[in-house]
Short mmCIF file of C-alpha atoms and ligand atoms in Angstrom, two decimals:
data_model
loop_
_atom_site.label_atom_id
_atom_site.label_comp_id
_atom_site.label_asym_id
_atom_site.label_seq_id
_atom_site.Cartn_x
_atom_site.Cartn_y
_atom_site.Cartn_z
CA MET A 1 -23.54 -41.18 21.78
CA LYS A 2 -26.45 -38.64 21.27
CA SER A 3 -25.94 -34.40 21.67
CA ILE A 4 -28.97 -34.37 24.24
CA TYR A 5 -29.80 -31.61 21.65
CA ASP A 6 -31.32 -33.53 19.41
CA LYS A 7 -34.02 -34.55 20.97
CA THR A 8 -37.45 -32.16 20.72
CA PHE A 9 -39.63 -32.19 23.45
CA ASP A 10 -41.89 -34.59 22.07
CA GLU A 11 -38.72 -37.20 22.18
CA MET A 12 -37.56 -36.22 25.35
CA VAL A 13 -41.61 -37.01 26.70
CA SER A 14 -41.50 -40.35 25.35
CA TYR A 15 -37.91 -41.68 26.48
CA PHE A 16 -39.10 -40.39 29.62
CA GLU A 17 -42.11 -43.17 29.16
CA GLU A 18 -40.13 -45.62 28.06
CA ASN A 19 -37.50 -45.97 30.99
CA GLY A 20 -40.48 -45.42 33.95
CA GLU A 21 -40.37 -42.47 34.34
CA LYS A 22 -42.92 -39.32 34.95
CA ARG A 23 -43.38 -37.62 31.31
CA PHE A 24 -43.03 -34.08 33.27
CA LYS A 25 -39.04 -35.09 33.74
CA ALA A 26 -39.76 -34.31 30.14
CA SER A 27 -40.19 -30.30 31.32
CA GLN A 28 -37.40 -29.63 33.96
CA VAL A 29 -35.07 -31.36 31.37
CA PHE A 30 -35.91 -28.57 28.71
CA ASP A 31 -36.09 -25.96 31.44
CA TRP A 32 -33.01 -27.02 32.85
CA LEU A 33 -31.41 -27.11 29.30
CA TYR A 34 -33.18 -24.07 27.85
CA SER A 35 -34.01 -21.43 30.22
CA LYS A 36 -31.97 -21.89 32.97
CA ARG A 37 -28.55 -23.38 30.22
CA VAL A 38 -26.78 -25.46 32.33
CA THR A 39 -23.98 -26.88 30.29
CA SER A 40 -23.97 -30.70 32.83
CA PHE A 41 -26.38 -33.48 33.94
CA ASP A 42 -25.49 -32.73 37.77
CA LEU A 43 -26.42 -29.55 38.19
CA MET A 44 -29.80 -30.51 37.31
CA SER A 45 -30.57 -30.67 41.36
CA ASN A 46 -34.21 -31.66 41.39
CA ILE A 47 -33.86 -34.35 39.29
CA LYS A 48 -33.33 -37.84 40.81
CA LYS A 49 -29.89 -38.88 41.19
CA GLU A 50 -31.06 -42.08 39.20
CA VAL A 51 -32.37 -40.41 36.38
CA ILE A 52 -29.31 -37.93 36.33
CA GLU A 53 -27.45 -41.39 35.69
CA LEU A 54 -29.68 -42.81 32.82
CA LEU A 55 -29.22 -39.52 31.03
CA LYS A 56 -25.47 -39.58 31.53
CA LYS A 57 -26.05 -43.44 29.81
CA ASP A 58 -27.61 -42.10 26.68
CA TYR A 59 -26.99 -38.35 26.40
CA ILE A 60 -23.58 -36.16 25.91
CA ILE A 61 -24.72 -32.29 26.62
CA THR A 62 -21.84 -30.41 25.43
CA SER A 63 -20.23 -31.20 22.10
CA LEU A 64 -19.23 -27.81 20.66
CA ARG A 65 -16.27 -26.34 21.71
CA LEU A 66 -15.15 -22.25 21.18
CA ASP A 67 -11.90 -22.17 19.85
CA LYS A 68 -12.07 -18.47 18.64
CA VAL A 69 -14.10 -15.42 18.34
CA GLU A 70 -12.96 -11.95 16.16
CA ARG A 71 -15.09 -9.10 17.62
CA ASP A 72 -15.63 -6.06 15.61
CA VAL A 73 -19.03 -2.75 16.22
CA GLU A 74 -21.63 -5.17 14.55
CA VAL A 75 -20.20 -8.24 14.40
CA ASN A 76 -18.47 -11.48 16.01
CA LYS A 77 -16.88 -14.40 13.92
CA TYR A 78 -16.73 -18.12 15.96
CA LEU A 79 -14.53 -20.94 14.85
CA PHE A 80 -16.24 -24.03 16.97
CA THR A 81 -14.28 -27.49 16.91
CA LEU A 82 -16.42 -30.39 17.09
CA SER A 83 -16.49 -33.10 19.14
CA ASP A 84 -14.18 -35.07 16.04
CA GLY A 85 -12.41 -32.42 15.42
CA ASN A 86 -14.11 -31.02 13.01
CA HIS A 87 -14.02 -26.74 12.46
CA ILE A 88 -17.28 -25.32 11.61
CA GLU A 89 -17.98 -21.47 11.68
CA SER A 90 -21.37 -19.02 12.79
CA VAL A 91 -21.43 -15.26 12.65
CA LEU A 92 -23.42 -12.86 15.10
CA MET A 93 -24.70 -9.92 13.35
CA ARG A 94 -26.35 -7.04 15.66
CA HIS A 95 -28.98 -5.06 13.93
CA ASP A 96 -31.38 -2.18 15.09
CA TYR A 97 -34.43 -4.95 15.13
CA GLY A 98 -31.72 -7.59 17.11
CA THR A 99 -29.34 -9.73 17.11
CA SER A 100 -29.49 -12.52 14.25
CA ILE A 101 -26.96 -15.10 13.50
CA CYS A 102 -25.87 -17.94 10.61
CA ILE A 103 -24.96 -20.45 11.70
CA SER A 104 -23.41 -23.83 9.25
CA SER A 105 -24.51 -26.55 8.61
CA GLN A 106 -22.23 -28.85 7.69
CA VAL A 107 -18.64 -29.25 8.18
CA GLY A 108 -17.43 -28.38 4.44
CA CYS A 109 -19.50 -28.18 1.28
CA ASN A 110 -20.39 -30.47 -1.95
CA MET A 111 -22.26 -27.78 -3.60
CA GLY A 112 -19.13 -26.70 -5.59
CA CYS A 113 -20.21 -22.47 -6.03
CA ARG A 114 -16.57 -21.30 -7.70
CA PHE A 115 -16.78 -18.27 -5.73
CA CYS A 116 -16.90 -19.78 -2.46
CA GLU A 117 -14.23 -20.24 0.42
CA SER A 118 -16.24 -22.82 2.05
CA GLY A 119 -16.81 -25.37 -0.81
CA ARG A 120 -12.75 -25.81 -0.69
CA LEU A 121 -13.19 -28.16 1.76
CA LYS A 122 -16.37 -30.93 0.05
CA LYS A 123 -18.30 -32.36 2.59
CA VAL A 124 -17.03 -33.98 5.30
CA ARG A 125 -19.75 -34.29 7.18
CA ASN A 126 -23.39 -33.58 7.87
CA LEU A 127 -23.91 -31.52 11.27
CA THR A 128 -26.35 -33.06 13.67
CA ALA A 129 -29.69 -30.90 14.67
CA GLY A 130 -27.61 -30.98 18.29
CA GLU A 131 -24.88 -29.01 16.86
CA MET A 132 -26.69 -26.67 14.71
CA VAL A 133 -28.72 -25.82 18.26
CA GLU A 134 -25.45 -25.34 20.22
CA GLN A 135 -24.13 -22.56 18.02
CA ILE A 136 -27.05 -20.87 18.96
CA LEU A 137 -26.88 -21.72 22.72
CA MET A 138 -23.40 -20.92 22.66
CA VAL A 139 -23.06 -17.82 20.95
CA GLU A 140 -25.73 -16.60 23.24
CA GLU A 141 -23.57 -18.04 26.24
CA ASP A 142 -20.31 -15.69 25.04
CA ILE A 143 -22.63 -12.47 24.66
CA LYS A 144 -25.22 -13.05 27.63
CA MET A 145 -28.05 -11.44 24.89
CA ARG A 146 -30.87 -13.20 23.37
CA ILE A 147 -29.78 -14.31 19.37
CA THR A 148 -33.71 -13.07 17.63
CA HIS A 149 -33.34 -14.56 13.79
CA VAL A 150 -31.40 -17.98 13.08
CA VAL A 151 -30.28 -17.01 9.06
CA ILE A 152 -28.48 -20.96 7.92
CA MET A 153 -26.68 -19.98 5.95
CA GLY A 154 -22.94 -20.98 7.26
CA ILE A 155 -20.62 -23.34 5.92
CA GLY A 156 -22.66 -26.10 4.06
CA GLU A 157 -26.02 -26.77 2.26
CA PRO A 158 -28.77 -27.12 4.57
CA PHE A 159 -31.23 -28.56 2.44
CA ASP A 160 -28.33 -31.50 0.87
CA ASN A 161 -29.59 -31.60 4.51
CA PHE A 162 -32.95 -31.98 5.09
CA ASP A 163 -34.11 -34.30 7.79
CA ASN A 164 -31.13 -32.64 9.85
CA PHE A 165 -32.43 -28.84 8.94
CA LYS A 166 -36.14 -29.61 9.83
CA ARG A 167 -35.46 -31.17 13.23
CA PHE A 168 -33.29 -28.14 13.85
CA VAL A 169 -36.33 -25.70 13.43
CA GLN A 170 -38.77 -28.28 14.87
CA ILE A 171 -36.04 -27.45 18.32
CA ILE A 172 -35.74 -24.47 17.79
CA ASN A 173 -38.70 -23.56 17.48
CA TYR A 174 -39.94 -24.98 21.03
CA GLN A 175 -42.01 -22.36 23.27
CA LYS A 176 -40.27 -23.70 26.30
CA GLY A 177 -37.49 -24.01 24.07
CA ILE A 178 -34.83 -21.04 22.65
CA ASN A 179 -38.19 -20.05 21.02
CA ILE A 180 -37.41 -18.29 18.35
CA GLY A 181 -40.56 -17.71 16.18
CA SER A 182 -40.59 -19.64 13.15
CA ARG A 183 -41.00 -16.55 10.38
CA HIS A 184 -37.23 -15.08 12.33
CA ILE A 185 -35.73 -18.13 10.66
CA THR A 186 -34.24 -17.88 7.24
CA VAL A 187 -32.77 -20.50 4.91
CA SER A 188 -30.58 -20.24 2.12
CA THR A 189 -30.33 -23.07 -0.96
CA CYS A 190 -28.48 -22.84 -3.40
CA GLY A 191 -31.38 -24.80 -5.25
CA LEU A 192 -31.94 -28.24 -5.21
CA ILE A 193 -35.23 -28.61 -6.46
CA PRO A 194 -36.55 -31.72 -4.66
CA LYS A 195 -36.03 -30.18 -1.10
CA ILE A 196 -37.75 -26.97 -2.38
CA GLU A 197 -40.61 -29.36 -3.17
CA GLU A 198 -40.72 -30.29 0.80
CA PHE A 199 -39.68 -27.45 1.91
CA THR A 200 -42.63 -26.31 -0.08
CA ASN A 201 -45.20 -28.36 2.34
CA PHE A 202 -43.33 -28.27 5.51
CA PRO A 203 -45.24 -26.63 8.34
CA TYR A 204 -43.16 -24.17 9.16
CA GLN A 205 -43.59 -20.91 8.63
CA VAL A 206 -39.24 -21.04 7.77
CA ASN A 207 -38.57 -17.80 5.27
CA LEU A 208 -36.61 -19.48 1.78
CA ALA A 209 -33.07 -17.52 -0.05
CA ILE A 210 -32.32 -19.09 -3.30
CA SER A 211 -28.69 -18.16 -4.55
CA LEU A 212 -29.25 -17.32 -7.16
CA HIS A 213 -25.69 -14.92 -8.71
CA ALA A 214 -27.37 -15.24 -12.51
CA PRO A 215 -29.60 -14.20 -14.61
CA ASN A 216 -29.64 -16.77 -16.86
CA ASP A 217 -27.83 -20.98 -16.99
CA LYS A 218 -24.80 -19.63 -19.07
CA ILE A 219 -23.36 -17.55 -16.06
CA ARG A 220 -25.01 -19.36 -13.81
CA ASN A 221 -23.51 -22.91 -14.94
CA GLU A 222 -20.33 -21.45 -14.41
CA LEU A 223 -20.56 -20.09 -10.90
CA MET A 224 -22.54 -22.51 -9.67
CA PRO A 225 -22.42 -26.31 -11.25
CA ILE A 226 -25.23 -27.11 -9.07
CA SER A 227 -27.02 -25.35 -12.26
CA LYS A 228 -26.71 -27.98 -13.86
CA VAL A 229 -28.54 -30.34 -12.56
CA TYR A 230 -31.42 -27.75 -11.67
CA PRO A 231 -31.70 -25.52 -15.02
CA LEU A 232 -33.43 -21.97 -13.62
CA LYS A 233 -35.99 -22.72 -15.80
CA ASP A 234 -37.32 -25.46 -13.75
CA LEU A 235 -36.56 -23.71 -10.83
CA MET A 236 -38.49 -20.87 -11.37
CA LYS A 237 -41.07 -23.13 -12.23
CA THR A 238 -40.88 -24.65 -7.79
CA LEU A 239 -40.32 -21.26 -6.66
CA LYS A 240 -43.48 -19.78 -8.08
CA LYS A 241 -45.54 -23.26 -7.08
CA TYR A 242 -44.31 -22.25 -3.49
CA ASN A 243 -45.27 -19.22 -3.35
CA GLU A 244 -48.39 -19.83 -4.47
CA LYS A 245 -49.08 -22.92 -1.69
CA THR A 246 -47.46 -20.65 1.02
CA ASN A 247 -48.36 -16.33 -0.23
CA ARG A 248 -44.40 -15.90 1.60
CA ARG A 249 -41.77 -13.93 -0.47
CA ILE A 250 -38.74 -15.40 -1.75
CA THR A 251 -35.55 -13.79 -0.92
CA PHE A 252 -33.10 -14.17 -3.66
CA GLU A 253 -28.94 -13.51 -3.25
CA TYR A 254 -27.54 -12.52 -5.90
CA ILE A 255 -23.38 -11.86 -5.72
CA LEU A 256 -22.17 -9.07 -8.07
CA LEU A 257 -18.91 -10.22 -9.17
CA ASP A 258 -17.29 -7.32 -12.04
CA GLY A 259 -17.17 -8.44 -14.77
CA ILE A 260 -19.28 -11.77 -14.43
CA ASN A 261 -22.59 -11.08 -13.42
CA ASP A 262 -23.25 -6.84 -13.54
CA SER A 263 -23.33 -5.83 -16.80
CA GLU A 264 -27.00 -3.84 -17.20
CA GLU A 265 -27.92 -6.96 -19.96
CA CYS A 266 -27.49 -8.96 -16.30
CA ALA A 267 -29.61 -6.80 -14.11
CA ASN A 268 -32.70 -6.86 -16.95
CA GLU A 269 -32.28 -9.87 -17.48
CA LEU A 270 -32.23 -11.09 -13.92
CA CYS A 271 -35.39 -8.38 -13.97
CA ALA A 272 -36.81 -10.41 -16.10
CA LEU A 273 -36.43 -13.99 -15.05
CA VAL A 274 -38.05 -13.01 -11.24
CA SER A 275 -40.94 -11.48 -12.43
CA GLY A 276 -44.08 -12.48 -11.58
CA LEU A 277 -42.75 -13.96 -8.42
CA ASN A 278 -43.01 -12.71 -5.30
CA CYS A 279 -39.53 -11.93 -4.09
CA TYR A 280 -37.21 -9.32 -3.18
CA ILE A 281 -33.50 -9.69 -4.41
CA ASN A 282 -30.79 -9.71 -2.01
CA LEU A 283 -27.38 -8.05 -4.01
CA ILE A 284 -24.45 -8.93 -2.49
CA PRO A 285 -21.07 -7.02 -2.64
CA TYR A 286 -18.18 -9.96 -3.11
CA ASN A 287 -17.04 -10.47 -0.37
CA GLU A 288 -12.76 -11.25 -2.05
CA THR A 289 -10.85 -14.35 -0.63
CA ASP A 290 -6.90 -15.01 -1.38
CA ASN A 291 -7.81 -18.33 -3.28
CA LEU A 292 -11.04 -17.35 -5.52
CA GLY A 293 -9.67 -14.77 -7.77
CA TYR A 294 -13.45 -13.27 -8.08
CA LYS A 295 -13.90 -9.28 -7.70
CA ARG A 296 -16.07 -7.45 -6.06
CA SER A 297 -18.17 -5.68 -8.75
CA LYS A 298 -16.97 -1.52 -7.81
CA LYS A 299 -19.70 0.60 -6.45
CA GLU A 300 -20.96 2.12 -9.56
CA THR A 301 -21.45 -0.44 -11.20
CA ILE A 302 -22.90 -1.80 -8.15
CA SER A 303 -24.94 1.33 -7.81
CA LYS A 304 -26.33 0.82 -11.67
CA PHE A 305 -27.56 -2.38 -11.20
CA TYR A 306 -29.22 -1.19 -8.25
CA ASP A 307 -31.27 1.38 -10.03
CA ILE A 308 -32.29 -0.35 -13.34
CA ILE A 309 -34.49 -3.35 -11.15
CA LYS A 310 -35.41 -0.04 -8.46
CA LYS A 311 -37.02 1.64 -11.63
CA ARG A 312 -38.91 -1.85 -12.78
CA LYS A 313 -40.41 -2.18 -9.69
CA ILE A 314 -39.10 -4.55 -8.01
CA ASN A 315 -37.98 -4.68 -4.85
CA VAL A 316 -34.24 -4.58 -4.18
CA THR A 317 -31.67 -4.06 -1.16
CA ILE A 318 -28.31 -3.55 -1.69
CA ARG A 319 -26.86 -6.30 1.36
CA ARG A 320 -24.71 -3.99 4.11
CA GLU A 321 -21.78 -5.36 4.61
CA PHE A 322 -20.48 -6.95 8.02
CA GLY A 323 -17.00 -7.36 9.37
CA SER A 324 -15.05 -7.58 5.56
CA ASN A 325 -12.50 -6.47 7.88
CA ILE A 326 -12.07 -9.77 10.22
CA SER A 327 -12.49 -12.59 7.81
CA ALA A 328 -16.31 -12.76 6.96
CA ALA A 329 -16.65 -14.51 3.81
CA CYS A 330 -17.78 -17.70 4.62
CA GLY A 331 -15.53 -20.23 5.58
CA GLN A 332 -13.07 -18.18 5.92
CA LEU A 333 -11.51 -18.11 9.32
CA ARG A 334 -12.19 -22.14 9.15
CA SER A 335 -9.85 -22.16 5.94
CA LYS A 336 -6.96 -20.88 7.93
CA LYS A 337 -7.22 -22.08 10.89
CA GLU A 338 -6.95 -25.68 8.84
CA ASP A 339 -4.36 -23.53 6.52
CA LEU A 340 -6.70 -24.50 3.46
N1 LIG B 1 -25.34 -23.24 0.74
C1 LIG B 1 -26.47 -22.53 0.81
C2 LIG B 1 -25.78 -21.83 2.35
C3 LIG B 1 -25.08 -21.94 2.74
S1 LIG B 1 -24.27 -20.16 1.09
C4 LIG B 1 -26.17 -21.42 -0.52
O1 LIG B 1 -26.13 -21.19 -1.24
O2 LIG B 1 -27.62 -20.65 0.12
C5 LIG B 1 -24.93 -18.59 1.91
C6 LIG B 1 -24.59 -17.36 0.94
O3 LIG B 1 -23.39 -16.89 1.38
C7 LIG B 1 -25.12 -17.45 -0.13
O4 LIG B 1 -25.54 -17.07 -0.89
C8 LIG B 1 -23.41 -18.14 -1.03
O5 LIG B 1 -23.68 -17.73 -2.30
C9 LIG B 1 -22.67 -16.98 -0.07
N2 LIG B 1 -21.87 -16.67 -0.54
C10 LIG B 1 -20.33 -17.50 -0.67
N3 LIG B 1 -19.30 -16.83 -0.46
C11 LIG B 1 -19.57 -15.37 -1.00
C12 LIG B 1 -18.66 -14.86 -0.54
N4 LIG B 1 -16.99 -14.73 -0.76
N5 LIG B 1 -19.10 -13.32 -0.30
C13 LIG B 1 -20.60 -13.04 -0.37
N6 LIG B 1 -21.11 -13.82 -0.19
C14 LIG B 1 -20.98 -15.21 -0.26
#
């Protein structure tokens, strides 16, 4: 059965109209769901009995179950069980500018990035938009605070679940709903070119992050098999068009892996690769996991890599670390749970 959190406001209006009810019922239901945050239709006390029964017949209201939380000063990590028994994760991070949540978009992932824990489980299914929305609602319920920023960088490849991703953005951006500004939403992709092209025309100003992780196809093909389908030259062309069309800055994520992609030569090559793009580079100290064999680059290597880029006047930051002592590497909590 459909989750009520899967519905946009306009769809809720049409639903009531089709069922011979007044349009304003949609506003009332949204108010209960997103302002008062009830998790049972029976608590919607200003809605008449027949309508409650109608809603119950057509929708479910909660489908995620909170399984486990690991807490640290700046970060909480959540493990959820879905209604079909699968597991996903979300991460909450506290910043000086607000709180952000990193949400999952799929159960498992088919992209096969060699360094990534999440991809050790192949895609089982896409998450529905409602399941993505519920991650935000349940974490907000836990911290008793509003989340200000959303990144779609958890388990899964959001552009391999593009329709639900778009629906999710529409729902959380809606003013009388969760009301997260589109500029406060970031989607991260490993580089599915046709979807980046579609995203260029998506009418919400969501930020785009690209998991780059290598300055050339040779290294990238080793780390990210998707690179063989969408080589860097084509990816960069697509991103140039994205820049031109949207005027928005692209974030490049670059995990530094010891001895793999962290040489000075790689840093120089990376600068050349992104030259001419409106972008910034986020260098990510690798979160080591027990199963994959990659090592984090040494501190000095990371600094040197950073300096080379900085000198070229390209915007660059080193990602601040969140919770590496609480299984924060994407997918670790789920792997532990399922004994993968
Ligand atoms: N599939 C999407 C979003 C999920 S991955 C994408 O590829 O962008 C989110 C980010 O976490 C990616 O940049 C990914 O490469 C990175 N990542 C995966 N495993 C990591 C690890 N162990 N340490 C640091 N970053 C990791």
